[in-house]
XYZ file of C-alpha atoms in Angstrom:
315
model
C 104.361 140.740 134.017
C 104.111 139.065 130.656
C 106.518 136.284 129.863
C 109.185 137.140 127.304
C 110.857 134.361 125.391
C 114.615 134.606 125.282
C 115.931 133.258 121.977
C 119.267 132.539 123.620
C 117.682 130.288 126.238
C 117.645 126.568 125.664
C 113.980 125.575 125.601
C 111.833 126.138 122.520
C 108.204 127.226 122.679
C 105.521 125.213 120.927
C 105.286 121.497 120.215
C 107.149 121.370 116.926
C 110.024 123.831 117.335
C 113.390 122.240 117.931
C 117.131 122.685 117.834
C 119.881 120.836 115.976
C 123.146 120.075 117.723
C 125.962 121.670 115.750
C 129.445 120.277 115.153
C 131.004 122.652 117.692
C 128.747 121.313 120.454
C 126.374 124.272 120.532
C 122.734 124.287 119.429
C 121.010 126.058 116.578
C 118.225 128.548 117.152
C 114.671 127.282 117.477
C 112.976 126.431 114.208
C 111.511 123.579 112.183
C 113.326 120.266 112.407
C 114.875 118.961 109.155
C 113.064 116.366 107.085
C 113.198 113.016 108.848
C 113.626 114.646 112.261
C 111.133 115.629 114.922
C 111.339 117.704 118.094
C 111.482 115.594 121.253
C 108.827 117.801 122.820
C 106.274 116.637 120.223
C 106.488 113.008 121.359
C 103.868 112.103 123.978
C 105.409 110.335 126.983
C 108.766 110.397 125.210
C 111.716 110.026 127.616
C 113.491 113.363 127.249
C 117.082 113.236 126.087
C 117.763 116.835 126.934
C 114.794 118.806 128.251
C 116.752 122.005 128.059
C 117.202 122.180 124.288
C 114.070 120.692 122.602
C 116.412 118.571 120.510
C 115.431 117.442 117.007
C 115.628 113.642 117.005
C 116.140 111.505 113.917
C 113.062 109.407 113.186
C 113.685 105.675 113.494
C 110.261 104.097 114.054
C 108.782 101.599 111.596
C 105.375 101.449 109.985
C 102.741 99.599 111.962
C 99.832 97.699 110.404
C 97.693 100.842 110.508
C 100.205 102.810 108.424
C 100.463 100.096 105.765
C 96.683 99.830 105.586
C 96.448 103.626 105.287
C 98.852 103.611 102.338
C 96.885 100.786 100.757
C 93.682 102.773 101.213
C 95.143 105.817 99.454
C 96.218 103.634 96.522
C 92.803 101.955 96.429
C 90.995 105.292 96.288
C 92.895 106.346 93.180
C 92.456 102.904 91.605
C 88.686 102.874 92.211
C 88.343 106.378 90.783
C 90.309 105.442 87.667
C 88.271 102.262 87.147
C 85.063 104.267 87.510
C 86.316 106.877 85.019
C 87.062 104.134 82.477
C 83.673 102.515 83.020
C 81.910 105.889 82.813
C 83.761 107.006 79.679
C 83.295 103.763 77.737
C 79.918 102.375 78.718
C 79.449 98.717 77.837
C 76.915 96.236 79.151
C 79.626 93.608 79.089
C 83.405 93.932 79.419
C 85.047 93.641 75.987
C 88.762 93.053 75.646
C 89.697 96.643 74.798
C 87.948 97.993 77.914
C 89.488 95.262 80.071
C 92.923 96.305 78.810
C 92.237 99.872 79.974
C 91.307 98.596 83.438
C 94.486 96.525 83.560
C 96.463 99.564 82.437
C 95.111 101.571 85.382
C 96.032 98.730 87.756
C 99.578 98.511 86.362
C 100.035 102.290 86.655
C 98.960 102.268 90.308
C 101.197 99.289 91.150
C 104.234 100.862 89.469
C 103.619 104.186 91.218
C 103.280 102.392 94.578
C 106.485 100.406 94.141
C 108.423 103.490 93.014
C 107.143 105.520 95.989
C 108.010 102.843 98.543
C 111.442 102.358 96.993
C 112.102 106.109 97.127
C 111.511 106.300 100.883
C 112.881 102.933 101.997
C 116.338 102.651 103.477
C 116.555 99.077 102.218
C 114.481 98.029 99.218
C 114.753 94.331 100.062
C 113.244 94.800 103.524
C 111.129 97.874 102.683
C 112.379 99.527 105.890
C 111.100 103.090 106.089
C 112.068 105.445 108.921
C 108.863 106.840 110.392
C 108.394 109.799 112.717
C 105.091 108.548 114.101
C 101.604 110.062 114.141
C 100.545 110.589 117.746
C 97.860 113.257 117.507
C 95.760 115.041 114.904
C 97.839 118.216 115.174
C 100.887 116.303 113.873
C 99.319 116.511 110.398
C 98.692 120.267 110.582
C 101.824 121.814 112.094
C 101.169 124.920 109.995
C 98.505 125.953 112.514
C 100.695 125.429 115.576
C 103.493 127.931 115.064
C 104.069 129.488 118.514
C 103.495 133.200 118.930
C 105.586 135.044 121.505
C 103.506 137.700 123.283
C 101.286 137.760 120.170
C 104.023 139.686 118.375
C 106.765 137.336 117.265
C 105.812 134.100 115.489
C 108.323 131.301 115.171
C 107.783 129.346 111.938
C 108.120 125.669 112.802
C 105.961 124.127 110.081
C 107.343 120.700 109.218
C 106.306 117.180 108.274
C 105.956 115.761 111.766
C 104.460 112.531 110.386
C 107.281 111.949 107.894
C 106.974 110.313 105.424
C 103.205 109.682 105.387
C 102.423 113.185 104.164
C 105.033 113.604 101.425
C 104.969 110.064 100.065
C 101.293 110.409 99.066
C 102.235 113.409 96.912
C 105.065 111.440 95.339
C 102.629 108.597 94.698
C 100.193 110.940 92.945
C 103.020 112.486 90.901
C 104.401 109.136 89.751
C 100.880 107.857 89.012
C 100.410 110.926 86.839
C 103.712 110.266 85.043
C 102.893 106.604 84.402
C 99.423 107.628 83.224
C 100.895 109.950 80.602
C 103.524 107.401 79.549
C 101.463 104.195 79.425
C 97.813 105.097 78.842
C 98.137 106.879 75.444
C 99.688 103.733 73.924
C 96.710 101.704 75.142
C 94.074 104.256 74.130
C 95.233 104.407 70.522
C 94.211 100.776 70.037
C 90.759 101.187 71.634
C 88.118 101.710 68.910
C 86.073 104.243 70.853
C 86.204 108.004 70.385
C 85.631 108.526 74.116
C 88.674 106.474 75.135
C 90.929 109.587 75.498
C 88.505 110.837 78.175
C 89.961 108.220 80.493
C 93.187 110.247 80.414
C 91.682 113.722 80.559
C 89.357 112.995 83.490
C 92.161 111.338 85.461
C 94.308 114.431 84.909
C 91.613 116.318 86.832
C 91.064 113.622 89.461
C 94.665 113.315 90.673
C 95.151 117.045 91.477
C 91.750 117.016 93.205
C 92.900 114.111 95.375
C 96.131 115.986 96.149
C 94.113 118.971 97.392
C 91.937 116.679 99.535
C 95.100 115.146 100.986
C 96.440 118.582 101.892
C 93.249 119.487 103.763
C 91.998 116.211 105.212
C 95.039 113.917 105.481
C 94.931 113.710 109.279
C 91.202 113.064 109.386
C 91.514 110.387 106.705
C 94.400 108.713 108.548
C 92.298 108.147 111.653
C 88.973 107.396 109.959
C 89.772 105.529 106.721
C 88.479 102.141 108.031
C 85.059 103.704 108.602
C 85.239 105.584 105.296
C 85.949 102.300 103.497
C 83.078 100.433 105.129
C 80.475 103.189 104.825
C 81.567 104.173 101.308
C 81.434 100.603 100.012
C 77.976 100.036 101.499
C 76.618 103.235 99.951
C 78.283 102.394 96.649
C 76.801 98.908 96.418
C 73.368 100.294 97.296
C 73.667 102.845 94.484
C 74.789 100.098 92.114
C 71.617 98.116 92.783
C 69.378 101.185 92.899
C 70.116 102.022 89.261
C 68.716 98.676 88.106
C 65.385 99.043 86.348
C 64.039 95.735 87.611
C 64.117 95.799 91.428
C 62.770 92.295 91.967
C 64.880 89.947 94.057
C 65.339 87.451 91.261
C 66.418 90.087 88.719
C 68.824 91.778 91.136
C 70.495 88.485 91.993
C 70.711 87.102 88.466
C 71.814 90.398 86.899
C 74.662 90.642 89.423
C 76.291 87.588 87.845
C 74.851 87.851 84.332
C 78.143 88.993 82.782
C 81.775 89.620 83.610
C 81.280 93.361 84.227
C 78.506 92.901 86.781
C 80.361 90.101 88.521
C 83.571 92.141 88.812
C 81.649 95.130 90.189
C 80.049 93.007 92.908
C 83.353 91.289 93.735
C 85.039 94.698 93.835
C 82.543 95.905 96.432
C 83.134 92.776 98.478
C 86.886 93.386 98.376
C 86.294 96.907 99.706
C 84.034 95.523 102.463
C 86.760 93.063 103.430
C 89.440 95.772 103.384
C 87.322 97.956 105.662
C 86.839 95.077 108.122
C 90.559 94.262 108.097
C 91.452 97.941 108.600
C 89.012 98.262 111.487
C 89.923 95.073 113.360
C 93.496 94.514 112.138
C 92.790 90.897 113.181
C 94.023 91.651 116.702
C 91.930 88.705 117.799
C 92.019 85.474 115.729
C 88.217 85.336 115.880
C 88.048 88.587 113.891
C 88.738 86.637 110.716
C 85.191 85.251 110.996
C 83.905 88.765 110.319
C 84.896 88.267 106.681
C 81.887 85.967 106.414
C 79.601 89.027 106.559
C 81.268 90.625 103.517
C 78.341 89.760 101.161
C 75.766 90.864 103.760
C 75.114 94.435 102.454
C 74.476 93.094 98.944
C 72.206 90.317 100.212
C 70.369 92.718 102.507
C 69.549 95.033 99.601
C 68.389 92.159 97.389
C 66.238 90.552 100.098
C 64.588 93.833 101.117
C 64.174 95.313 97.635
C 60.501 94.313 97.454
C 59.749 96.572 100.425
C 61.146 99.650 98.660
C 60.050 98.933 95.087
C 57.052 101.246 94.374
C 55.770 98.874 91.689
C 55.401 96.136 94.283
C 52.701 98.093 96.155
């Protein structure tokens, strides 16, 4: 005999289907929990309040260090992309004032978007308290693919944001960053004497939707792997930065890295990313982990010291 689910019975099939307790004491039919709620059956090792009903519980957890670092990573990705777009659009060997103003504009836009997003989801702006549903497994990010099917005939739609608000707040961040871009950047661009300055707006208008699509597809994978992405990405990036230098001698690579403000800021930016990756990976759970920050310049030094072995002109 095949099992037949009775919609009038108390338990709900699937991890993410739940019921809401109504005012008259009865329970709603099985379905997705409201925003800010999560089915008790989706919590691993969660002490059941009422096993019989798969009750939707209001989320009351707080962000841990990992969540804050994840949000910082998502903001950093957009900031790095915008800084690269500005540098790519207006190529200068040095960093003149008008280009520096564009970089500062991008930083201000990202900061304003971050503050607005956090304020929108916080229950108390002074304490930045945000109710969090928790992220316990990879499937929590992709509830769309876990709608239960009854006898392969009836599908119960229980798609919801089980990791509230980590999924939706990134979209709000991208939207507000886009709004601040359109409001602030044109006023800055009009005073930049370069015909390619408007490209910093146009290219960013493509980049933000592309990031939103990546978030929709890979948000769960990024959440669990962003410390490794930061470390590996920054190492590859600094290697590419040095590889484009025409003179690959150790002396030239070292001196050119600090020859002007632009080069110095690029190197320091890579070191900041290295440090962020180390902090995200260790979270300084052990006080001795802070010593790992001493190896932040190591990838840059390693490339410079070994450049003579890969320079074809040196053989």
